CSV table of C-alpha atoms in Angstrom, one decimal:
chain,number,residue,atom,x,y,z
A,10,MET,CA,243.2,44.3,4.0
A,11,ARG,CA,243.9,48.1,4.1
A,12,VAL,CA,243.6,49.5,0.6
A,13,LEU,CA,243.9,53.2,-0.6
A,14,VAL,CA,242.1,53.9,-3.8
A,15,ALA,CA,243.5,57.0,-5.7
A,16,GLY,CA,240.7,58.4,-8.0
A,17,ALA,CA,237.9,57.2,-5.5
A,18,ALA,CA,235.4,59.6,-6.6
A,19,GLY,CA,235.7,58.7,-10.5
A,20,PHE,CA,233.8,56.3,-12.4
A,21,VAL,CA,236.1,53.5,-12.1
A,22,GLY,CA,237.6,54.2,-8.6
A,23,SER,CA,234.2,54.4,-7.1
A,24,ASN,CA,233.2,51.0,-8.3
A,25,LEU,CA,236.4,49.8,-7.0
A,26,CYS,CA,235.7,51.1,-3.6
A,27,ASP,CA,232.2,49.5,-3.6
A,28,ARG,CA,233.6,46.1,-4.5
A,29,LEU,CA,236.4,46.2,-2.0
A,30,LEU,CA,234.3,47.1,0.7
A,31,ALA,CA,231.7,44.5,-0.2
A,32,ASP,CA,234.7,42.0,0.0
A,33,GLY,CA,235.6,43.0,3.6
A,34,HIS,CA,238.5,45.4,3.2
A,35,ASP,CA,239.2,48.7,4.9
A,36,VAL,CA,239.3,51.3,2.1
A,37,THR,CA,240.7,54.8,2.1
A,38,GLY,CA,239.5,56.9,-0.8
A,39,VAL,CA,241.4,59.8,-2.3
A,40,ASP,CA,240.2,62.3,-4.9
A,41,ASP,CA,240.5,65.9,-5.5
A,42,LEU,CA,237.2,66.1,-7.0
A,43,SER,CA,238.5,67.9,-10.1
A,44,THR,CA,236.7,65.5,-12.4
A,45,GLY,CA,235.2,63.0,-10.0
A,46,LEU,CA,232.0,63.6,-8.0
A,47,LEU,CA,231.5,63.3,-4.2
A,48,SER,CA,228.1,61.7,-4.8
A,49,SER,CA,229.8,58.8,-6.6
A,50,THR,CA,231.1,57.7,-3.1
A,51,ALA,CA,227.7,57.8,-1.6
A,52,HIS,CA,227.4,54.0,-1.4
A,53,SER,CA,230.9,53.6,0.0
A,54,ARG,CA,230.4,56.3,2.5
A,55,ARG,CA,227.5,54.2,4.2
A,56,SER,CA,230.3,51.9,5.3
A,57,LYS,CA,232.3,52.4,8.6
A,58,HIS,CA,235.0,50.9,7.0
A,59,PHE,CA,235.5,53.7,4.3
A,60,ARG,CA,237.3,57.1,4.9
A,61,PHE,CA,237.4,59.7,2.1
A,62,HIS,CA,240.0,62.3,1.7
A,63,ARG,CA,240.0,65.2,-0.7
A,64,LEU,CA,243.6,65.6,-1.7
A,65,GLU,CA,245.6,66.5,-4.7
A,66,LEU,CA,248.1,63.5,-5.2
A,67,GLU,CA,250.8,65.7,-6.6
A,68,GLY,CA,250.2,68.5,-4.1
A,69,GLY,CA,252.6,67.1,-1.3
A,70,GLY,CA,250.0,65.8,1.2
A,71,LEU,CA,250.1,62.1,0.2
A,72,PRO,CA,253.0,61.0,2.1
A,73,GLU,CA,251.3,62.1,5.5
A,74,LEU,CA,248.2,60.4,4.5
A,75,LEU,CA,250.0,57.2,3.5
A,76,ALA,CA,251.9,57.2,6.9
A,77,ARG,CA,248.4,57.5,8.7
A,78,ALA,CA,246.4,55.2,6.6
A,79,GLU,CA,249.1,52.6,6.4
A,80,PRO,CA,247.7,50.7,3.3
A,81,GLU,CA,248.9,47.4,2.4
A,82,VAL,CA,247.8,48.1,-1.3
A,83,VAL,CA,247.4,51.3,-3.2
A,84,VAL,CA,245.2,51.0,-6.3
A,85,HIS,CA,245.9,54.0,-8.8
A,86,ALA,CA,242.7,54.6,-10.6
A,87,ALA,CA,243.1,58.5,-10.8
A,88,THR,CA,243.1,60.4,-14.1
A,89,SER,CA,242.5,64.0,-14.7
A,90,GLY,CA,242.8,64.5,-18.3
A,91,ASP,CA,245.8,66.7,-17.8
A,92,PRO,CA,248.9,64.9,-19.1
A,93,GLY,CA,251.2,66.7,-16.7
A,94,ARG,CA,249.0,66.2,-13.6
A,95,ASP,CA,248.6,62.4,-14.4
A,96,VAL,CA,252.3,61.9,-14.7
A,97,ALA,CA,252.9,63.9,-11.5
A,98,ALA,CA,250.4,61.9,-9.6
A,99,THR,CA,252.0,58.7,-10.6
A,100,VAL,CA,255.4,60.1,-9.5
A,101,ALA,CA,253.9,60.6,-6.1
A,102,LEU,CA,252.3,57.2,-5.8
A,103,VAL,CA,255.3,55.1,-6.9
A,104,HIS,CA,257.0,56.3,-3.6
A,105,THR,CA,254.5,54.3,-1.6
A,106,PRO,CA,255.9,51.5,0.4
A,107,ALA,CA,252.6,49.5,-0.2
A,108,ARG,CA,251.9,47.3,-3.2
A,109,LEU,CA,250.7,49.3,-6.1
A,110,VAL,CA,248.0,48.3,-8.8
A,111,LEU,CA,248.1,50.8,-11.7
A,112,VAL,CA,244.8,50.8,-13.5
A,113,GLY,CA,245.9,52.1,-16.9
A,114,CYS,CA,244.5,51.7,-20.3
A,115,ALA,CA,245.5,50.1,-23.5
A,116,SER,CA,246.1,53.2,-25.6
A,117,GLY,CA,249.8,53.0,-25.4
A,118,TYR,CA,249.5,50.3,-28.1
A,119,GLY,CA,248.4,52.8,-30.6
A,120,ARG,CA,246.8,51.6,-34.0
A,121,VAL,CA,247.1,47.9,-34.1
A,122,VAL,CA,245.0,45.3,-35.8
A,123,GLY,CA,243.8,42.1,-34.1
A,124,PRO,CA,244.3,40.7,-30.7
A,125,VAL,CA,247.1,42.3,-29.0
A,126,GLY,CA,249.3,40.6,-26.3
A,127,GLU,CA,251.6,42.2,-23.8
A,128,ARG,CA,254.5,41.6,-25.8
A,129,THR,CA,253.3,43.9,-28.7
A,130,ARG,CA,255.4,47.0,-29.1
A,131,LEU,CA,254.1,50.2,-27.5
A,132,ALA,CA,253.6,52.9,-30.2
A,133,PRO,CA,251.1,55.5,-28.9
A,134,VAL,CA,249.6,57.9,-31.4
A,135,THR,CA,247.7,60.1,-28.9
A,136,THR,CA,248.7,62.2,-25.9
A,137,GLN,CA,246.8,59.8,-23.5
A,138,GLY,CA,248.7,56.8,-25.1
A,139,ALA,CA,252.1,58.6,-24.5
A,140,VAL,CA,251.0,59.4,-20.8
A,141,GLU,CA,250.3,55.7,-20.3
A,142,VAL,CA,253.6,54.8,-21.6
A,143,ALA,CA,255.2,57.3,-19.2
A,144,ARG,CA,253.2,56.2,-16.3
A,145,GLU,CA,254.2,52.5,-16.9
A,146,ALA,CA,257.9,53.5,-17.2
A,147,LEU,CA,257.7,55.3,-13.7
A,148,VAL,CA,256.2,52.1,-12.2
A,149,GLU,CA,258.9,50.0,-13.8
A,150,ALA,CA,261.6,52.3,-12.6
A,151,ALA,CA,260.3,52.1,-9.1
A,152,GLY,CA,260.2,48.3,-9.4
A,153,ARG,CA,263.9,48.3,-9.7
A,154,ARG,CA,264.1,50.1,-6.6
A,155,GLY,CA,261.8,47.7,-4.7
A,156,LEU,CA,258.4,48.6,-5.5
A,157,ARG,CA,255.9,45.8,-5.7
A,158,ALA,CA,253.6,46.6,-8.5
A,159,VAL,CA,251.4,45.4,-11.3
A,160,VAL,CA,250.2,47.3,-14.3
A,161,LEU,CA,246.8,46.8,-15.9
A,162,ARG,CA,246.2,47.6,-19.4
A,163,VAL,CA,242.5,48.0,-19.6
A,164,ALA,CA,240.0,48.0,-22.5
A,165,THR,CA,237.3,50.5,-22.9
A,166,VAL,CA,235.3,50.3,-19.5
A,167,TYR,CA,231.5,51.1,-19.2
A,168,GLY,CA,229.0,50.7,-16.4
A,169,ARG,CA,227.4,52.5,-13.6
A,170,ARG,CA,228.4,56.0,-13.1
A,171,ASP,CA,230.2,56.4,-16.3
A,172,ARG,CA,229.6,59.8,-17.6
A,173,THR,CA,232.1,60.2,-20.5
A,174,GLY,CA,232.7,56.8,-22.3
A,175,PRO,CA,231.2,55.7,-25.5
A,176,VAL,CA,228.2,53.8,-23.8
A,177,ALA,CA,227.4,57.0,-21.9
A,178,ARG,CA,227.7,59.2,-24.7
A,179,LEU,CA,225.3,57.1,-26.9
A,180,PHE,CA,222.9,56.6,-24.0
A,181,GLY,CA,222.7,60.2,-23.7
A,182,GLY,CA,221.8,60.7,-27.4
A,183,ALA,CA,225.1,61.6,-28.7
A,184,PRO,CA,225.4,61.0,-32.7
A,185,LEU,CA,227.6,58.4,-34.3
A,186,THR,CA,231.0,59.8,-35.3
A,187,GLY,CA,231.7,58.8,-38.9
A,188,ALA,CA,230.5,55.4,-40.2
A,189,GLY,CA,230.2,54.0,-36.8
A,190,THR,CA,232.3,50.9,-37.8
A,191,ALA,CA,235.4,51.5,-35.5
A,192,LEU,CA,235.7,48.5,-33.0
A,193,ARG,CA,236.1,48.9,-29.3
A,194,ASP,CA,236.9,46.2,-26.7
A,195,LEU,CA,234.1,46.8,-24.1
A,196,LEU,CA,234.6,45.7,-20.6
A,197,HIS,CA,232.1,46.1,-17.8
A,198,VAL,CA,233.5,47.8,-14.8
A,199,ASP,CA,232.4,44.8,-12.5
A,200,ASP,CA,234.8,42.5,-14.5
A,201,LEU,CA,237.6,45.2,-14.0
A,202,ALA,CA,236.9,45.3,-10.2
A,203,ASP,CA,237.2,41.5,-10.2
A,204,VAL,CA,240.7,41.6,-11.7
A,205,VAL,CA,241.8,44.4,-9.4
A,206,VAL,CA,240.7,42.3,-6.4
A,207,ARG,CA,242.9,39.2,-7.6
A,208,CYS,CA,246.0,41.4,-7.8
A,209,LEU,CA,245.7,42.4,-4.2
A,210,ASP,CA,247.8,39.3,-2.8
A,211,GLY,CA,250.7,40.1,-5.0
A,212,GLN,CA,250.7,37.0,-7.4
A,213,ALA,CA,250.9,39.6,-10.4
A,214,ASP,CA,253.6,41.6,-9.0
A,215,GLY,CA,256.0,42.7,-11.6
A,216,ARG,CA,253.7,42.0,-14.4
A,217,ARG,CA,251.7,44.0,-17.1
A,218,LEU,CA,248.4,42.5,-17.9
A,219,ASN,CA,245.9,43.1,-20.4
A,220,VAL,CA,242.4,43.4,-19.3
A,221,GLY,CA,239.7,43.0,-21.8
A,222,THR,CA,237.2,40.6,-23.6
A,223,GLY,CA,239.2,40.5,-26.9
A,224,VAL,CA,235.9,41.0,-28.6
A,225,GLY,CA,235.3,43.9,-30.8
A,226,THR,CA,232.0,45.9,-31.0
A,227,SER,CA,231.5,48.6,-33.3
A,228,ASP,CA,229.7,51.9,-32.3
A,229,ARG,CA,227.0,51.1,-34.8
A,230,ALA,CA,226.3,47.7,-33.2
A,231,LEU,CA,226.4,49.4,-29.8
A,232,ALA,CA,223.9,52.1,-30.8
A,233,SER,CA,221.6,49.3,-32.0
A,234,LEU,CA,221.9,47.4,-28.7
A,235,LEU,CA,221.2,50.6,-26.8
A,236,ALA,CA,218.2,51.6,-29.0
A,237,ALA,CA,216.6,48.1,-28.4
A,238,ALA,CA,217.2,48.4,-24.6
A,239,LEU,CA,215.8,51.8,-24.4
A,240,GLY,CA,212.9,51.3,-27.0
A,241,ARG,CA,214.2,54.1,-29.3
A,242,PRO,CA,213.2,53.4,-32.8
A,243,GLY,CA,215.2,54.6,-35.8
A,244,ALA,CA,218.8,55.0,-36.6
A,245,PRO,CA,220.8,57.3,-34.5
A,246,GLU,CA,222.1,60.6,-35.8
A,247,ARG,CA,225.5,60.8,-37.3
A,248,ALA,CA,228.3,63.4,-37.1
A,249,PRO,CA,231.3,63.8,-39.4
A,250,GLY,CA,234.7,62.6,-38.2
A,251,GLN,CA,236.7,59.5,-37.6
A,252,VAL,CA,237.3,57.4,-34.5
A,253,ALA,CA,240.7,56.1,-34.0
A,254,PRO,CA,240.7,52.3,-33.7
A,255,ALA,CA,241.2,50.6,-30.3
A,256,PRO,CA,242.9,47.4,-29.8
A,257,MET,CA,241.2,44.2,-29.0
A,258,LEU,CA,243.2,42.9,-26.0
A,259,ASP,CA,244.3,39.2,-25.5
A,260,ALA,CA,243.9,38.7,-21.8
A,261,SER,CA,245.2,35.1,-21.6
A,262,SER,CA,248.0,36.2,-19.3
A,263,ALA,CA,245.3,37.3,-16.7
A,264,ARG,CA,243.4,34.3,-17.2
A,265,ARG,CA,246.6,32.0,-16.7
A,266,LEU,CA,248.1,33.8,-13.8
A,267,LEU,CA,245.0,35.1,-11.9
A,268,GLY,CA,242.2,32.7,-12.9
A,269,TRP,CA,240.3,35.6,-14.2
A,270,GLU,CA,237.7,35.7,-16.9
A,271,PRO,CA,235.2,38.5,-17.8
A,272,VAL,CA,231.8,37.2,-17.1
A,273,VAL,CA,229.5,40.1,-18.0
A,274,ASP,CA,228.6,39.9,-21.7
A,275,LEU,CA,227.7,43.1,-23.4
A,276,ALA,CA,223.8,42.7,-23.3
A,277,SER,CA,223.9,42.0,-19.6
A,278,GLY,CA,226.4,44.8,-19.1
A,279,LEU,CA,224.1,47.3,-20.8
A,280,ALA,CA,221.1,46.1,-18.7
A,281,ARG,CA,223.1,46.6,-15.6
A,282,THR,CA,224.0,50.1,-16.7
A,283,LEU,CA,220.6,51.1,-17.6
A,284,ASP,CA,219.3,49.8,-14.3
A,285,THR,CA,221.5,52.3,-12.4
A,286,THR,CA,221.1,55.6,-14.7
C-alpha cells in the first residue's frame, strides 16, 4: 500500500515510517524539519521504498505532492507546537482524496477523572486541547463531503527518538514538578504504530478511537522506574509547580473494532527506550 506520513521526521512519525516499511508498504515521508530531525529518518532512508520530501504542509505544495505520490492512505502525525500552523496543516490534509488517519492526542478531554470513553464530552482547558478539538472538527466536516478518515485520540506516547515527553525529560535528569503525583496514561510508540497499521484498511473509517493503556502512572513512580533502570541512587530533584492531570483512556472500542491491545508494558517499554538512547 502507498502511504504518506506527514510529520515523518518527528518522534511519532519516524517510528510510524519504520513500522510501515517493515510491513512492506511504500512510504512517502513529509516534514518541514521545523521541529523534526532529518536524522530521525535515517533508518527509513535505507529502504528503497521510502522517499522523503521537505515541505510545509500549509505552504501550498501539498496538492502537487499528493498528485505525484498517489497515496492510498495519509497518516497525519505532524505537529509544530504552533496552534495556527497545526490547524492550517490539517486544513490542507483533509482535502486529500486518500483515506486519512489523524494521529491526535487526548488533551481535548480536559480535566477528567477515571477511564474516559469516546462519548465523554470534549472540554479542553489548554491551547493544545482546543487545537485538537479544532482538528477533529475539520476532519468531521470533510467526512461529510466524502473524506474517509479515522481520528485517534492518543495517550502520552514515549519510546525511541522521543526528545520532549515526560519519559525523555526525566531520563535527561529533569526534576519532578510538584509532588509528582499527577497520573499519565503512558503508551509505547510501538503500540501506537500497531493501531495505526490496523486503520489502513478502512475498518475504522468514520470513528474516533481512544488509544491508550487505561493505566495511570505518576511521575514519581516513573522516576523510580527510570532510576532503577539507570542505576541512579536517591530521589529525583523537585521543582515547584503543578502538572495538569491527563485522562486515562478507555480503549475498548479500538480493542473491539480493530482487535488491538497494547502489548508493551511500562517496564519493557522503558528498557526498549533506554536501549535506543
